[in-house]
């Protein structure tokens, strides 16, 4: 009888381990599925960001009263609404303190008009996908101007 009890106990423990493994697998699969749902479009988003940048640049270069600019503004707004529907949000860094976690410094700008370390130029806005950084804002950061000779 004792051998049978030992075997039953071993079998029971094996079944418990198997059940725990299956449970862990199910949890991992659910987590991965959720990740794919939240971040699966990241590649597409990265491919679309230059399009948004180009619309931003076109608007920055256009005269205020340019009738074409109004149309470009509408296109940009509808593209951003479509992106927002999927969790993509743009953010501006202008006037903020430089933050290497969300800003990428492309250049230093010697100026006395802003505190050193302040973002004074923005080459391109930053973007997040469901709160995950997809691209940092590309910026110019204020530094102390050289002393006057």
PDB file of C-alpha atoms in Angstrom:
ATOM      1  CA  UNK A   1       0.000   0.000   0.000  1.00  0.00           C
ATOM      2  CA  UNK A   2       2.742   2.516   0.820  1.00  0.00           C
ATOM      3  CA  UNK A   3       4.191   2.322  -2.696  1.00  0.00           C
ATOM      4  CA  UNK A   4       0.779   3.033  -4.185  1.00  0.00           C
ATOM      5  CA  UNK A   5       0.336   6.028  -1.865  1.00  0.00           C
ATOM      6  CA  UNK A   6       3.795   7.372  -2.842  1.00  0.00           C
ATOM      7  CA  UNK A   7       2.932   6.976  -6.536  1.00  0.00           C
ATOM      8  CA  UNK A   8      -0.409   8.713  -6.053  1.00  0.00           C
ATOM      9  CA  UNK A   9       1.291  11.544  -4.175  1.00  0.00           C
ATOM     10  CA  UNK A  10       3.909  11.944  -6.953  1.00  0.00           C
ATOM     11  CA  UNK A  11       1.204  11.876  -9.617  1.00  0.00           C
ATOM     12  CA  UNK A  12      -0.820  14.460  -7.690  1.00  0.00           C
ATOM     13  CA  UNK A  13       2.219  16.792  -7.410  1.00  0.00           C
ATOM     14  CA  UNK A  14       2.937  16.351 -11.116  1.00  0.00           C
ATOM     15  CA  UNK A  15      -0.635  17.302 -11.954  1.00  0.00           C
ATOM     16  CA  UNK A  16      -0.421  20.383  -9.697  1.00  0.00           C
ATOM     17  CA  UNK A  17       2.812  21.462 -11.446  1.00  0.00           C
ATOM     18  CA  UNK A  18       1.220  20.906 -14.857  1.00  0.00           C
ATOM     19  CA  UNK A  19      -1.837  22.945 -13.855  1.00  0.00           C
ATOM     20  CA  UNK A  20       0.429  25.761 -12.583  1.00  0.00           C
ATOM     21  CA  UNK A  21       2.447  25.674 -15.834  1.00  0.00           C
ATOM     22  CA  UNK A  22      -0.736  25.863 -17.889  1.00  0.00           C
ATOM     23  CA  UNK A  23      -1.987  28.763 -15.797  1.00  0.00           C
ATOM     24  CA  UNK A  24       1.317  30.636 -16.263  1.00  0.00           C
ATOM     25  CA  UNK A  25       1.178  29.958 -19.997  1.00  0.00           C
ATOM     26  CA  UNK A  26      -2.377  31.321 -20.229  1.00  0.00           C
ATOM     27  CA  UNK A  27      -1.374  34.478 -18.311  1.00  0.00           C
ATOM     28  CA  UNK A  28       1.680  35.009 -20.536  1.00  0.00           C
ATOM     29  CA  UNK A  29      -0.360  34.471 -23.723  1.00  0.00           C
ATOM     30  CA  UNK A  30      -2.969  36.992 -22.519  1.00  0.00           C
ATOM     31  CA  UNK A  31      -0.209  39.523 -21.695  1.00  0.00           C
ATOM     32  CA  UNK A  32       1.398  39.066 -25.121  1.00  0.00           C
ATOM     33  CA  UNK A  33      -1.981  39.422 -26.866  1.00  0.00           C
ATOM     34  CA  UNK A  34      -2.629  42.662 -24.978  1.00  0.00           C
ATOM     35  CA  UNK A  35       0.871  43.953 -25.914  1.00  0.00           C
ATOM     36  CA  UNK A  36       0.174  43.228 -29.582  1.00  0.00           C
ATOM     37  CA  UNK A  37      -3.175  45.011 -29.378  1.00  0.00           C
ATOM     38  CA  UNK A  38      -1.635  48.059 -27.663  1.00  0.00           C
ATOM     39  CA  UNK A  39       1.666  48.287 -29.543  1.00  0.00           C
ATOM     40  CA  UNK A  40       1.333  46.166 -32.696  1.00  0.00           C
ATOM     41  CA  UNK A  41       0.916  49.272 -34.865  1.00  0.00           C
ATOM     42  CA  UNK A  42       4.177  50.845 -33.656  1.00  0.00           C
ATOM     43  CA  UNK A  43       5.987  50.109 -36.956  1.00  0.00           C
ATOM     44  CA  UNK A  44       3.167  51.671 -38.976  1.00  0.00           C
ATOM     45  CA  UNK A  45       3.124  54.698 -36.662  1.00  0.00           C
ATOM     46  CA  UNK A  46       6.886  55.194 -37.094  1.00  0.00           C
ATOM     47  CA  UNK A  47       6.407  55.117 -40.873  1.00  0.00           C
ATOM     48  CA  UNK A  48       3.615  57.725 -40.700  1.00  0.00           C
ATOM     49  CA  UNK A  49       5.426  60.209 -38.416  1.00  0.00           C
ATOM     50  CA  UNK A  50       7.557  61.704 -41.229  1.00  0.00           C
ATOM     51  CA  UNK A  51       4.291  62.458 -43.056  1.00  0.00           C
ATOM     52  CA  UNK A  52       3.027  64.376 -40.009  1.00  0.00           C
ATOM     53  CA  UNK A  53       6.421  66.149 -39.779  1.00  0.00           C
ATOM     54  CA  UNK A  54       6.189  67.211 -43.417  1.00  0.00           C
ATOM     55  CA  UNK A  55       2.689  68.612 -42.879  1.00  0.00           C
ATOM     56  CA  UNK A  56       4.022  70.504 -39.822  1.00  0.00           C
ATOM     57  CA  UNK A  57       6.916  71.883 -41.909  1.00  0.00           C
ATOM     58  CA  UNK A  58       4.613  72.886 -44.764  1.00  0.00           C
ATOM     59  CA  UNK A  59       2.416  74.800 -42.301  1.00  0.00           C
ATOM     60  CA  UNK A  60       5.420  76.443 -40.626  1.00  0.00           C
ATOM     61  CA  UNK A  61       6.616  77.670 -44.043  1.00  0.00           C
ATOM     62  CA  UNK A  62       3.205  78.868 -45.279  1.00  0.00           C
ATOM     63  CA  UNK A  63       2.004  82.450 -44.995  1.00  0.00           C
ATOM     64  CA  UNK A  64      -0.802  82.975 -42.447  1.00  0.00           C
ATOM     65  CA  UNK A  65      -3.367  83.908 -45.112  1.00  0.00           C
ATOM     66  CA  UNK A  66      -2.396  81.145 -47.582  1.00  0.00           C
ATOM     67  CA  UNK A  67      -5.698  79.436 -48.527  1.00  0.00           C
ATOM     68  CA  UNK A  68      -3.800  76.204 -49.236  1.00  0.00           C
ATOM     69  CA  UNK A  69      -2.487  76.194 -45.653  1.00  0.00           C
ATOM     70  CA  UNK A  70      -6.054  75.905 -44.352  1.00  0.00           C
ATOM     71  CA  UNK A  71      -6.470  72.702 -46.381  1.00  0.00           C
ATOM     72  CA  UNK A  72      -3.131  71.331 -45.147  1.00  0.00           C
ATOM     73  CA  UNK A  73      -4.228  72.122 -41.564  1.00  0.00           C
ATOM     74  CA  UNK A  74      -7.409  70.082 -42.107  1.00  0.00           C
ATOM     75  CA  UNK A  75      -5.431  67.152 -43.546  1.00  0.00           C
ATOM     76  CA  UNK A  76      -3.031  67.235 -40.607  1.00  0.00           C
ATOM     77  CA  UNK A  77      -5.914  67.410 -38.128  1.00  0.00           C
ATOM     78  CA  UNK A  78      -7.710  64.435 -39.693  1.00  0.00           C
ATOM     79  CA  UNK A  79      -4.476  62.393 -39.775  1.00  0.00           C
ATOM     80  CA  UNK A  80      -3.862  63.190 -36.107  1.00  0.00           C
ATOM     81  CA  UNK A  81      -7.453  62.256 -35.208  1.00  0.00           C
ATOM     82  CA  UNK A  82      -7.007  58.918 -36.972  1.00  0.00           C
ATOM     83  CA  UNK A  83      -3.741  58.316 -35.100  1.00  0.00           C
ATOM     84  CA  UNK A  84      -5.285  59.386 -31.770  1.00  0.00           C
ATOM     85  CA  UNK A  85      -8.085  56.857 -32.262  1.00  0.00           C
ATOM     86  CA  UNK A  86      -5.337  54.208 -32.025  1.00  0.00           C
ATOM     87  CA  UNK A  87      -3.551  55.694 -29.017  1.00  0.00           C
ATOM     88  CA  UNK A  88      -1.010  57.885 -30.832  1.00  0.00           C
ATOM     89  CA  UNK A  89      -0.523  61.359 -29.377  1.00  0.00           C
ATOM     90  CA  UNK A  90       1.951  64.062 -30.415  1.00  0.00           C
ATOM     91  CA  UNK A  91       3.538  66.421 -27.921  1.00  0.00           C
ATOM     92  CA  UNK A  92       5.529  69.637 -28.220  1.00  0.00           C
ATOM     93  CA  UNK A  93       8.662  70.347 -26.198  1.00  0.00           C
ATOM     94  CA  UNK A  94       8.967  74.077 -26.913  1.00  0.00           C
ATOM     95  CA  UNK A  95       9.587  76.129 -23.793  1.00  0.00           C
ATOM     96  CA  UNK A  96      10.033  73.057 -21.598  1.00  0.00           C
ATOM     97  CA  UNK A  97      13.112  72.043 -19.644  1.00  0.00           C
ATOM     98  CA  UNK A  98      15.156  69.584 -21.709  1.00  0.00           C
ATOM     99  CA  UNK A  99      14.288  66.017 -20.654  1.00  0.00           C
ATOM    100  CA  UNK A 100      16.485  63.302 -22.222  1.00  0.00           C
ATOM    101  CA  UNK A 101      13.737  60.735 -21.543  1.00  0.00           C
ATOM    102  CA  UNK A 102      11.421  62.358 -24.114  1.00  0.00           C
ATOM    103  CA  UNK A 103      13.585  64.883 -25.996  1.00  0.00           C
ATOM    104  CA  UNK A 104      16.514  64.383 -28.359  1.00  0.00           C
ATOM    105  CA  UNK A 105      18.893  67.355 -28.556  1.00  0.00           C
ATOM    106  CA  UNK A 106      19.987  67.996 -32.142  1.00  0.00           C
ATOM    107  CA  UNK A 107      21.796  71.248 -31.380  1.00  0.00           C
ATOM    108  CA  UNK A 108      22.703  73.810 -28.751  1.00  0.00           C
ATOM    109  CA  UNK A 109      21.397  77.335 -29.204  1.00  0.00           C
ATOM    110  CA  UNK A 110      23.442  80.113 -27.576  1.00  0.00           C
ATOM    111  CA  UNK A 111      20.876  82.617 -26.291  1.00  0.00           C
ATOM    112  CA  UNK A 112      20.270  84.958 -23.410  1.00  0.00           C
ATOM    113  CA  UNK A 113      16.521  84.895 -24.021  1.00  0.00           C
ATOM    114  CA  UNK A 114      15.862  81.551 -22.307  1.00  0.00           C
ATOM    115  CA  UNK A 115      17.357  79.774 -19.316  1.00  0.00           C
ATOM    116  CA  UNK A 116      20.079  77.274 -20.243  1.00  0.00           C
ATOM    117  CA  UNK A 117      18.581  73.807 -20.620  1.00  0.00           C
ATOM    118  CA  UNK A 118      15.302  75.135 -22.053  1.00  0.00           C
ATOM    119  CA  UNK A 119      13.997  73.802 -25.368  1.00  0.00           C
ATOM    120  CA  UNK A 120      13.999  76.821 -27.721  1.00  0.00           C
ATOM    121  CA  UNK A 121      13.813  75.097 -31.117  1.00  0.00           C
ATOM    122  CA  UNK A 122      11.741  72.155 -32.266  1.00  0.00           C
ATOM    123  CA  UNK A 123      12.716  70.330 -35.439  1.00  0.00           C
ATOM    124  CA  UNK A 124       9.964  67.719 -34.949  1.00  0.00           C
ATOM    125  CA  UNK A 125       7.359  66.939 -32.307  1.00  0.00           C
ATOM    126  CA  UNK A 126       7.564  63.840 -30.156  1.00  0.00           C
ATOM    127  CA  UNK A 127       4.988  61.041 -30.238  1.00  0.00           C
ATOM    128  CA  UNK A 128       3.682  58.445 -27.802  1.00  0.00           C
ATOM    129  CA  UNK A 129       1.670  55.295 -28.451  1.00  0.00           C
ATOM    130  CA  UNK A 130      -0.477  54.360 -25.450  1.00  0.00           C
ATOM    131  CA  UNK A 131       1.976  56.254 -23.195  1.00  0.00           C
ATOM    132  CA  UNK A 132       5.021  54.461 -24.666  1.00  0.00           C
ATOM    133  CA  UNK A 133       7.494  56.834 -26.362  1.00  0.00           C
ATOM    134  CA  UNK A 134       7.557  56.095 -30.097  1.00  0.00           C
ATOM    135  CA  UNK A 135       9.796  59.025 -30.962  1.00  0.00           C
ATOM    136  CA  UNK A 136      11.356  61.771 -28.857  1.00  0.00           C
ATOM    137  CA  UNK A 137      10.845  65.412 -29.803  1.00  0.00           C
ATOM    138  CA  UNK A 138      13.828  66.584 -31.894  1.00  0.00           C
ATOM    139  CA  UNK A 139      14.974  69.832 -30.309  1.00  0.00           C
ATOM    140  CA  UNK A 140      17.469  72.662 -29.929  1.00  0.00           C
ATOM    141  CA  UNK A 141      18.419  73.490 -26.355  1.00  0.00           C
ATOM    142  CA  UNK A 142      19.414  76.901 -24.966  1.00  0.00           C
ATOM    143  CA  UNK A 143      22.971  77.348 -23.672  1.00  0.00           C
ATOM    144  CA  UNK A 144      24.719  80.416 -22.210  1.00  0.00           C
ATOM    145  CA  UNK A 145      25.758  82.768 -24.995  1.00  0.00           C
ATOM    146  CA  UNK A 146      29.514  83.340 -25.257  1.00  0.00           C
ATOM    147  CA  UNK A 147      30.706  86.395 -23.277  1.00  0.00           C
ATOM    148  CA  UNK A 148      30.799  89.602 -25.319  1.00  0.00           C
ATOM    149  CA  UNK A 149      34.392  90.431 -26.371  1.00  0.00           C
TER     150      UNK A 149
END
